[in-house]
PDB file of C-alpha atoms in Angstrom:
ATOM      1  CA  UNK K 623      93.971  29.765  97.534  1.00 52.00           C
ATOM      2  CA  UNK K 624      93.214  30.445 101.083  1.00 50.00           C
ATOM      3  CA  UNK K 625      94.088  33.548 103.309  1.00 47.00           C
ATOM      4  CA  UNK K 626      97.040  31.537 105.261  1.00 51.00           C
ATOM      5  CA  UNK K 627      98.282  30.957 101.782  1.00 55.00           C
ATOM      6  CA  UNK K 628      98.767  34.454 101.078  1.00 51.00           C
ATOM      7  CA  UNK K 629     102.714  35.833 100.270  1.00 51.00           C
ATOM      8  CA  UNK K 630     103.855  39.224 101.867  1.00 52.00           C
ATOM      9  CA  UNK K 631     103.722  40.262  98.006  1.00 50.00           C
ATOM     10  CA  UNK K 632     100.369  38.893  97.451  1.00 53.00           C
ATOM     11  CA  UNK K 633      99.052  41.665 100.270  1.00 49.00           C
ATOM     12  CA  UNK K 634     101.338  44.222  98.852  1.00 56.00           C
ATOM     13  CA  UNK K 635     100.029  44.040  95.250  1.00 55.00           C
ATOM     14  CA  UNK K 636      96.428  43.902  96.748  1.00 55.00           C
ATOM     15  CA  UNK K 637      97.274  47.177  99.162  1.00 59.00           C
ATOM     16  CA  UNK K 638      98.348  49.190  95.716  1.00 61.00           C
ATOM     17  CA  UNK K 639      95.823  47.738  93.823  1.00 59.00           C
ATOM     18  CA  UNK K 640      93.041  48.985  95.914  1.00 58.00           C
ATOM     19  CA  UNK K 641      95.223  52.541  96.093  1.00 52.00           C
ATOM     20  CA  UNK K 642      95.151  52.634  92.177  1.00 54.00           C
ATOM     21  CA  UNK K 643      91.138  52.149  92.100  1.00 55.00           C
ATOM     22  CA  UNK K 644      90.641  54.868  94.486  1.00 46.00           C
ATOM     23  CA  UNK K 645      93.025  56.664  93.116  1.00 54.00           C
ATOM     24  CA  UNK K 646      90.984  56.631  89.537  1.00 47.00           C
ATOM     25  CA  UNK K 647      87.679  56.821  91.331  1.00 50.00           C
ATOM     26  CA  UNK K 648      88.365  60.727  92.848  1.00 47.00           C
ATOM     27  CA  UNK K 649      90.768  61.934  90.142  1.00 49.00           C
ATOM     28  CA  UNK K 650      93.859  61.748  91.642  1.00 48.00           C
ATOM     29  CA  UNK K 651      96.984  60.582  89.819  1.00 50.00           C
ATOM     30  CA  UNK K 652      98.943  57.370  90.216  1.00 49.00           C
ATOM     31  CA  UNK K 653     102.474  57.317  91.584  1.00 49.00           C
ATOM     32  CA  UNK K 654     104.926  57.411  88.686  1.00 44.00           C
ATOM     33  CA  UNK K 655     102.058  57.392  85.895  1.00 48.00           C
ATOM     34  CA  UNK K 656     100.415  60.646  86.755  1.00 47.00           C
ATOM     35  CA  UNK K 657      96.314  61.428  85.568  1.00 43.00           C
ATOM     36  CA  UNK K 658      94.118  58.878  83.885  1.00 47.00           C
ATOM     37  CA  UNK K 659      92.503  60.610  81.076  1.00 49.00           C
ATOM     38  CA  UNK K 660      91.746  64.257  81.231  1.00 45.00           C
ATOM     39  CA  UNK K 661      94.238  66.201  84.071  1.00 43.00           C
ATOM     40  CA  UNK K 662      90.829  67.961  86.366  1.00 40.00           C
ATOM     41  CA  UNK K 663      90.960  71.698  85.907  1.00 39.00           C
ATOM     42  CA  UNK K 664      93.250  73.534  89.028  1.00 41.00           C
ATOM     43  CA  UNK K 665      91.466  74.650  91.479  1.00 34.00           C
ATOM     44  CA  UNK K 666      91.554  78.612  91.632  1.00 36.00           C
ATOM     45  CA  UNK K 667      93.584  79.760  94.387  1.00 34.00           C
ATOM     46  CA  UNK K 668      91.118  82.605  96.393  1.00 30.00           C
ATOM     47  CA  UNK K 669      92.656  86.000  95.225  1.00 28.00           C
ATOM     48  CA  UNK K 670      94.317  87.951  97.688  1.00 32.00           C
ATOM     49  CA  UNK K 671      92.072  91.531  99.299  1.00 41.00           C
ATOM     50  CA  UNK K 672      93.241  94.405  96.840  1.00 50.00           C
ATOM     51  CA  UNK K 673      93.568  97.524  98.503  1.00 67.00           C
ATOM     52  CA  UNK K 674      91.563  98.801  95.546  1.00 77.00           C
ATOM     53  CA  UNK K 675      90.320  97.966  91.904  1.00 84.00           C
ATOM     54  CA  UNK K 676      92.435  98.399  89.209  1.00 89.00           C
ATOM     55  CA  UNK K 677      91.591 101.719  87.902  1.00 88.00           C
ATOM     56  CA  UNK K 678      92.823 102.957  84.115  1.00 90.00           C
ATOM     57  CA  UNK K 679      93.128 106.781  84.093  1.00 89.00           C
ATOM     58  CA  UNK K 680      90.317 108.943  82.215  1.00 92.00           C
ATOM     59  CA  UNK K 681      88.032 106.379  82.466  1.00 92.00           C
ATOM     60  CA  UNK K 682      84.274 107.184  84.105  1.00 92.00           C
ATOM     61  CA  UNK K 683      82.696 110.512  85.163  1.00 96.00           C
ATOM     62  CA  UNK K 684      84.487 113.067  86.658  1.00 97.00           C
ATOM     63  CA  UNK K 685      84.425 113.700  90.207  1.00 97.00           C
ATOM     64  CA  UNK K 686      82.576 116.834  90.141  1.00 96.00           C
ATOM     65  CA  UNK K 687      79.497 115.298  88.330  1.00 95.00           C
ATOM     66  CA  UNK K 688      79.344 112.526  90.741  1.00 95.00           C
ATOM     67  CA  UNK K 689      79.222 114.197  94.132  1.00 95.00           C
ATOM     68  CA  UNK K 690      75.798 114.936  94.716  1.00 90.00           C
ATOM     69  CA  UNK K 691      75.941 115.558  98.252  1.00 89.00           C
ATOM     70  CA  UNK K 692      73.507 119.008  99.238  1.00 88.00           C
ATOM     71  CA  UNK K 693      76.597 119.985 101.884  1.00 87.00           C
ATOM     72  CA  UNK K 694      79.302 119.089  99.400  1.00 92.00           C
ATOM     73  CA  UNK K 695      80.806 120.898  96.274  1.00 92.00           C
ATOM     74  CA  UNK K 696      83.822 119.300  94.530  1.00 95.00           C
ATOM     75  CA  UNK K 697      85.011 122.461  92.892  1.00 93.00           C
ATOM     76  CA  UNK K 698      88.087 120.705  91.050  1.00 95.00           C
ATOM     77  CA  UNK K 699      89.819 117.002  91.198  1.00 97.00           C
ATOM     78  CA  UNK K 700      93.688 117.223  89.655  1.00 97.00           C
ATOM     79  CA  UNK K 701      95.113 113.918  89.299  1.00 96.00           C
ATOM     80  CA  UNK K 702      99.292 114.789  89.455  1.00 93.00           C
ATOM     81  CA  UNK K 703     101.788 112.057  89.532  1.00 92.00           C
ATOM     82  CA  UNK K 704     101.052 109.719  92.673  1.00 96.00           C
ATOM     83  CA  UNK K 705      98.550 111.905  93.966  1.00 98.00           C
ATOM     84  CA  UNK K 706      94.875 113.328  93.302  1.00 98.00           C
ATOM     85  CA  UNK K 707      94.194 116.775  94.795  1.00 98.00           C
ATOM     86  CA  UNK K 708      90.665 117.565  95.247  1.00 98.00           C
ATOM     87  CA  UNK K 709      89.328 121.094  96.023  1.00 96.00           C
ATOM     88  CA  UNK K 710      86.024 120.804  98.148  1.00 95.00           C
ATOM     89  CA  UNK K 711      83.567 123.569  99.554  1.00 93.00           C
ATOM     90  CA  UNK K 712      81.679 122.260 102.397  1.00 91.00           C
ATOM     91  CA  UNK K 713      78.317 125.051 104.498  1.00 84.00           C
ATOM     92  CA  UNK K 714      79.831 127.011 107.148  1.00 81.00           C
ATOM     93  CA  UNK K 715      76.980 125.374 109.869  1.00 80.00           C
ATOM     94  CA  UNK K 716      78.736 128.332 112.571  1.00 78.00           C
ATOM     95  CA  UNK K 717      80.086 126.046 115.261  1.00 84.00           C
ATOM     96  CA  UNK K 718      83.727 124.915 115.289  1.00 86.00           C
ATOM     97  CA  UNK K 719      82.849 121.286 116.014  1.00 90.00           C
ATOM     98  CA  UNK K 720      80.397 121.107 113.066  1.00 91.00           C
ATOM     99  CA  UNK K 721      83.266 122.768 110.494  1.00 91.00           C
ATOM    100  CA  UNK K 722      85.118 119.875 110.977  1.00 95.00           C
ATOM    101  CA  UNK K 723      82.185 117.231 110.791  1.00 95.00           C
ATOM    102  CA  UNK K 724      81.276 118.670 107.153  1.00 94.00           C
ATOM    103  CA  UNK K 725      84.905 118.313 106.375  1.00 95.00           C
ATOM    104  CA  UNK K 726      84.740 114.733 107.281  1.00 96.00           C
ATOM    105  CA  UNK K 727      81.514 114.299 105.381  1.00 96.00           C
ATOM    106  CA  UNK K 728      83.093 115.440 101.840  1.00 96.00           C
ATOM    107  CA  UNK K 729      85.863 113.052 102.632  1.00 97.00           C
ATOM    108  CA  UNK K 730      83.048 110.655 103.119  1.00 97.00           C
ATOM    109  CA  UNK K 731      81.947 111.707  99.776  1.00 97.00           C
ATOM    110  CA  UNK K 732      85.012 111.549  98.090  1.00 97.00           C
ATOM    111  CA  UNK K 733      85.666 108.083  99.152  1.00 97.00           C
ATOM    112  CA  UNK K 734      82.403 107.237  97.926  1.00 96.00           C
ATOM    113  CA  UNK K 735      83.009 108.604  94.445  1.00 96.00           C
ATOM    114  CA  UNK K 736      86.554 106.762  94.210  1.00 96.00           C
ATOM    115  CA  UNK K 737      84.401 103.903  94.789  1.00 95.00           C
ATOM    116  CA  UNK K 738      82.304 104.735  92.024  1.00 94.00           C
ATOM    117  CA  UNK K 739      84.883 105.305  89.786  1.00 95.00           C
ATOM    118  CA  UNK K 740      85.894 108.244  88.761  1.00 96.00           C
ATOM    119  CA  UNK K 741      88.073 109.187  85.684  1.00 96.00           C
ATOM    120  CA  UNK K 742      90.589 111.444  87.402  1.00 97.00           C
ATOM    121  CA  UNK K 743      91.282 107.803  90.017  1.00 96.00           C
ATOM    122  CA  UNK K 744      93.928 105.762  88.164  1.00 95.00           C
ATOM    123  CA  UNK K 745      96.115 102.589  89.488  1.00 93.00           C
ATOM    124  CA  UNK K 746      99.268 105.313  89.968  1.00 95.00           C
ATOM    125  CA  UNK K 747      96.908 107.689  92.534  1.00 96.00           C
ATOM    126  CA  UNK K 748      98.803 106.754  96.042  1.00 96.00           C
ATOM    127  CA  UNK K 749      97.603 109.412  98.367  1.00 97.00           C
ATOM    128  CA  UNK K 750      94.610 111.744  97.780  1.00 98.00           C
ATOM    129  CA  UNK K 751      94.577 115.217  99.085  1.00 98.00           C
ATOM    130  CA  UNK K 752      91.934 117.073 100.534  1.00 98.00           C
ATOM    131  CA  UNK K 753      91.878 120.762 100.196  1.00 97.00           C
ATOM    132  CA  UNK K 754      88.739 121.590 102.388  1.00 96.00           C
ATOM    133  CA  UNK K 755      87.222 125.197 102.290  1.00 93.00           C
ATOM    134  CA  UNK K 756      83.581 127.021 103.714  1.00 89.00           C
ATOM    135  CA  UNK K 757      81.328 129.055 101.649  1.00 76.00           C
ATOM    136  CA  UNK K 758      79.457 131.446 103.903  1.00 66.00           C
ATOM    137  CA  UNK K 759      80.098 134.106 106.375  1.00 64.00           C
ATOM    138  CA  UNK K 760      83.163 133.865 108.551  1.00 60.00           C
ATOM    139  CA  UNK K 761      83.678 134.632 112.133  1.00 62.00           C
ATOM    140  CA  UNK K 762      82.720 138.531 111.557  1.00 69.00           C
ATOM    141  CA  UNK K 763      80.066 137.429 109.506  1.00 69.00           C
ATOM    142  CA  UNK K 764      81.757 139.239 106.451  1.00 68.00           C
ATOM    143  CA  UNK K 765      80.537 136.726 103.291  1.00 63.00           C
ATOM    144  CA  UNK K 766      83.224 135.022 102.023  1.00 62.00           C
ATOM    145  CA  UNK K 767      83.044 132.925  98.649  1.00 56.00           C
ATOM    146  CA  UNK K 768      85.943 130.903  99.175  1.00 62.00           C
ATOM    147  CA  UNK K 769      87.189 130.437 103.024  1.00 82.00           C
ATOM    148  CA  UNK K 770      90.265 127.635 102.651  1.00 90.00           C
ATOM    149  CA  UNK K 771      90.846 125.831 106.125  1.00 94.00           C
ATOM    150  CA  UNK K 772      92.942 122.597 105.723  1.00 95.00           C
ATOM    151  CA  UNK K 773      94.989 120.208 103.641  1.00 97.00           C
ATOM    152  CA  UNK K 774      94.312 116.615 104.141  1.00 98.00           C
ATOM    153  CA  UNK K 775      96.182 113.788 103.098  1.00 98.00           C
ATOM    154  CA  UNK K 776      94.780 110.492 102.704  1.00 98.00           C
ATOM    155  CA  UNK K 777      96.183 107.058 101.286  1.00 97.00           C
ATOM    156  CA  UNK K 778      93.590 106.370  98.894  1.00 96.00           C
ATOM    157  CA  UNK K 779      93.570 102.216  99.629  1.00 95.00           C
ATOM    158  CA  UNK K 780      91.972 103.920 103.443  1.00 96.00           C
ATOM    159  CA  UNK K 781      89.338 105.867 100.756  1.00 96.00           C
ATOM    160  CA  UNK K 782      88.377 102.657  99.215  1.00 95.00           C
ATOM    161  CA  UNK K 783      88.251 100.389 102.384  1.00 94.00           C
ATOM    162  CA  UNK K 784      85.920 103.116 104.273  1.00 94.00           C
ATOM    163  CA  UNK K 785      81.989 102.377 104.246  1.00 94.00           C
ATOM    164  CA  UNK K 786      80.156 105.357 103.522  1.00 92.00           C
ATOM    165  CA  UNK K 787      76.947 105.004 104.685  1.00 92.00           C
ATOM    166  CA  UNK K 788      78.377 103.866 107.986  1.00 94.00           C
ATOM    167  CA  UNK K 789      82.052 105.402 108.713  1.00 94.00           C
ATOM    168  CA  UNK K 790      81.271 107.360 111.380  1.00 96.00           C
ATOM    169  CA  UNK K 791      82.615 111.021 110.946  1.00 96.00           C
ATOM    170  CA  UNK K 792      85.427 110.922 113.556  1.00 97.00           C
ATOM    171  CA  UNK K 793      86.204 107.507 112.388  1.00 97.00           C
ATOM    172  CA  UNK K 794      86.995 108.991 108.386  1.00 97.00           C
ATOM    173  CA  UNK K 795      88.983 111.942 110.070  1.00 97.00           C
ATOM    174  CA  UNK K 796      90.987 109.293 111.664  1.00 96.00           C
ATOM    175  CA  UNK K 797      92.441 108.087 108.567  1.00 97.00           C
ATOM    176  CA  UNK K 798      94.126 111.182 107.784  1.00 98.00           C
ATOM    177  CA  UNK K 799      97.777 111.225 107.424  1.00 97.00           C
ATOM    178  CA  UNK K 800      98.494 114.517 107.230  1.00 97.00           C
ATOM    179  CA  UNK K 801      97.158 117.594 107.954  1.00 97.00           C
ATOM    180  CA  UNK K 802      97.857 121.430 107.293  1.00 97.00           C
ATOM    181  CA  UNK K 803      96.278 124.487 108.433  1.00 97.00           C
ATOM    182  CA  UNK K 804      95.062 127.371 106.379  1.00 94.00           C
ATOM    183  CA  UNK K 805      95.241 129.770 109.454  1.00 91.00           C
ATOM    184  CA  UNK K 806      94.159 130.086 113.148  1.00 92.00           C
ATOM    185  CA  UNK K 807      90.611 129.549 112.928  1.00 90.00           C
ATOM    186  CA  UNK K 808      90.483 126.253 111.248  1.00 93.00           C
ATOM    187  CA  UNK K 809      93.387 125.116 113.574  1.00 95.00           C
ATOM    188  CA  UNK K 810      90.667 126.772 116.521  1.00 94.00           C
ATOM    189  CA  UNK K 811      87.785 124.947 115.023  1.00 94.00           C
ATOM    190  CA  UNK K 812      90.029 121.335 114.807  1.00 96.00           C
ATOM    191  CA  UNK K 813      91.066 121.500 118.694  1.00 96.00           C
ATOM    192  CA  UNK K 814      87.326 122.286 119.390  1.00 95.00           C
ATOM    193  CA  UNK K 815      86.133 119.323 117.672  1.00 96.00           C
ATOM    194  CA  UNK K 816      89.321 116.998 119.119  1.00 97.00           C
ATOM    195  CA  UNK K 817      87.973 118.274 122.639  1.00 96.00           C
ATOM    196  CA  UNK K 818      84.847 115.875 122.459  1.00 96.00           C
ATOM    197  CA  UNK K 819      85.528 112.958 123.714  1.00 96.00           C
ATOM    198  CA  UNK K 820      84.084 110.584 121.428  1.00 95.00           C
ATOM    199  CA  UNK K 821      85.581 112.219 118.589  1.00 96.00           C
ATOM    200  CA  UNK K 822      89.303 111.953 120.253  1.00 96.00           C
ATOM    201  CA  UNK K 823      88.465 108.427 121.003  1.00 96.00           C
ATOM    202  CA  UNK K 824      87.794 107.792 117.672  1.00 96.00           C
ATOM    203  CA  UNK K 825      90.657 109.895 115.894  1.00 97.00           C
ATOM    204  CA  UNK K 826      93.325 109.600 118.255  1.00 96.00           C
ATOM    205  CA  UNK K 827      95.906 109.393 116.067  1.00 95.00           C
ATOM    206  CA  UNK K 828      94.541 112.801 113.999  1.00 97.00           C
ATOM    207  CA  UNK K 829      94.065 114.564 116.983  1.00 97.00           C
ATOM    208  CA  UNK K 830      97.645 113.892 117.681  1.00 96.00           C
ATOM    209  CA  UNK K 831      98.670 115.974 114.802  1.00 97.00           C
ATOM    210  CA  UNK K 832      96.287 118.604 115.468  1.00 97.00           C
ATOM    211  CA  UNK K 833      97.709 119.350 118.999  1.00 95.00           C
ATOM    212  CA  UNK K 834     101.524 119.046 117.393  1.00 94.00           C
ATOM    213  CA  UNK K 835     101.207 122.013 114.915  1.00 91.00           C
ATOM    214  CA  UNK K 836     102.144 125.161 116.508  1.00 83.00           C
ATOM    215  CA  UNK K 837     102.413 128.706 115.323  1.00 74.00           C
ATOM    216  CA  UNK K 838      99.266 128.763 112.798  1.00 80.00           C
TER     217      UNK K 838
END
């Protein structure tokens, strides 16, 4: 039979011929038949960024045992409800500016043990509190074994997105939420540290709520 010869049905049933052969040959289906032989595994869709692992409560080390940090103490982590309050003691270096950086460096460490894995962490822990405090002499130079300064609240899916070893200090401040003073001095020492500029570049938002809070 030559080409000429060819029926409008002829080139049809050649077209879906050719369709069903290539169909076969990458493992696709066929219209209104479906898979030859074995149905190819799905492929798996890419999962979606958590915010953070799935975490089972009491599971892993406690927070105080994994903090190793020579400027940090974790004195107590207290997981209650939605939230995990953690009581840390940071060196009194003497300048205001430098209170505040070794606050943001046991946040750091913090962070970095929720990363670990911790067993007071859990998938219910929301927002972590920081309850920062010096060990040292205060401004009279009077010793003083327990010197609170601030609360700081934290969404703990900020905690497990930060990178340690290279969130800059102002940068980990900045992801506060909430902050409230012990007294004067550590309100002092926080408008100190907002006044350098690359630290209020970095933690606008924190400095913010520092200059907001009024009768400490």
């Amino acid at each position: 039979m030559k080409l000429a010869d060819l029926k409008w049905w002829h080139w049809t049933l050649a077209t879906i011929a050719i369709a069903a052969i290539v169909r076969v040959a990458t493992g696709g289906p066929l219209p209104f038949i479906g898979f030859i032989g074995q149905k190819p595994a799905p492929v798996a869709a890419a999962s979606a960024p958590g915010d953070r692992p799935h975490r089972e409560p009491d599971q892993g080390p406690s927070m105080v045992d994994v903090v190793k940090s020579p400027d940090v103490v974790i004195e107590r982590a207290l997981p209650e409800l939605n939230r995990l309050t953690v009581e840390v003691s940071v060196k009194n270096p003497g300048g205001p500016a430098a209170v505040v950086d070794q606050t943001a460096v046991a946040v750091r460490e913090v962070a970095r043990a929720l990363q670990i894995g911790v067993r007071e962490d859990s998938d219910a822990i929301t927002t972590v509190r920081i309850l920062a405090a010096t060990k040292g002499t205060d401004r009279t130079g009077k010793a003083q074994a327990h010197l609170p300064l601030y609360a700081l609240d934290f969404n703990a899916k900020d905690l497990f997105r930060l990178k340690p070893d290279q969130a800059p200090l102002a940068y980990v401040l900045g992801k506060a939420t909430n902050i409230v003073f012990n007294g004067s001095d550590a309100h002092d020492d926080a408008k100190a540290w907002c006044a350098v500029t690359d630290n209020l570049a970095q933690a606008r938002e924190f400095c913010g709520m520092v200059a907001t809070v009024k009768g400490v």
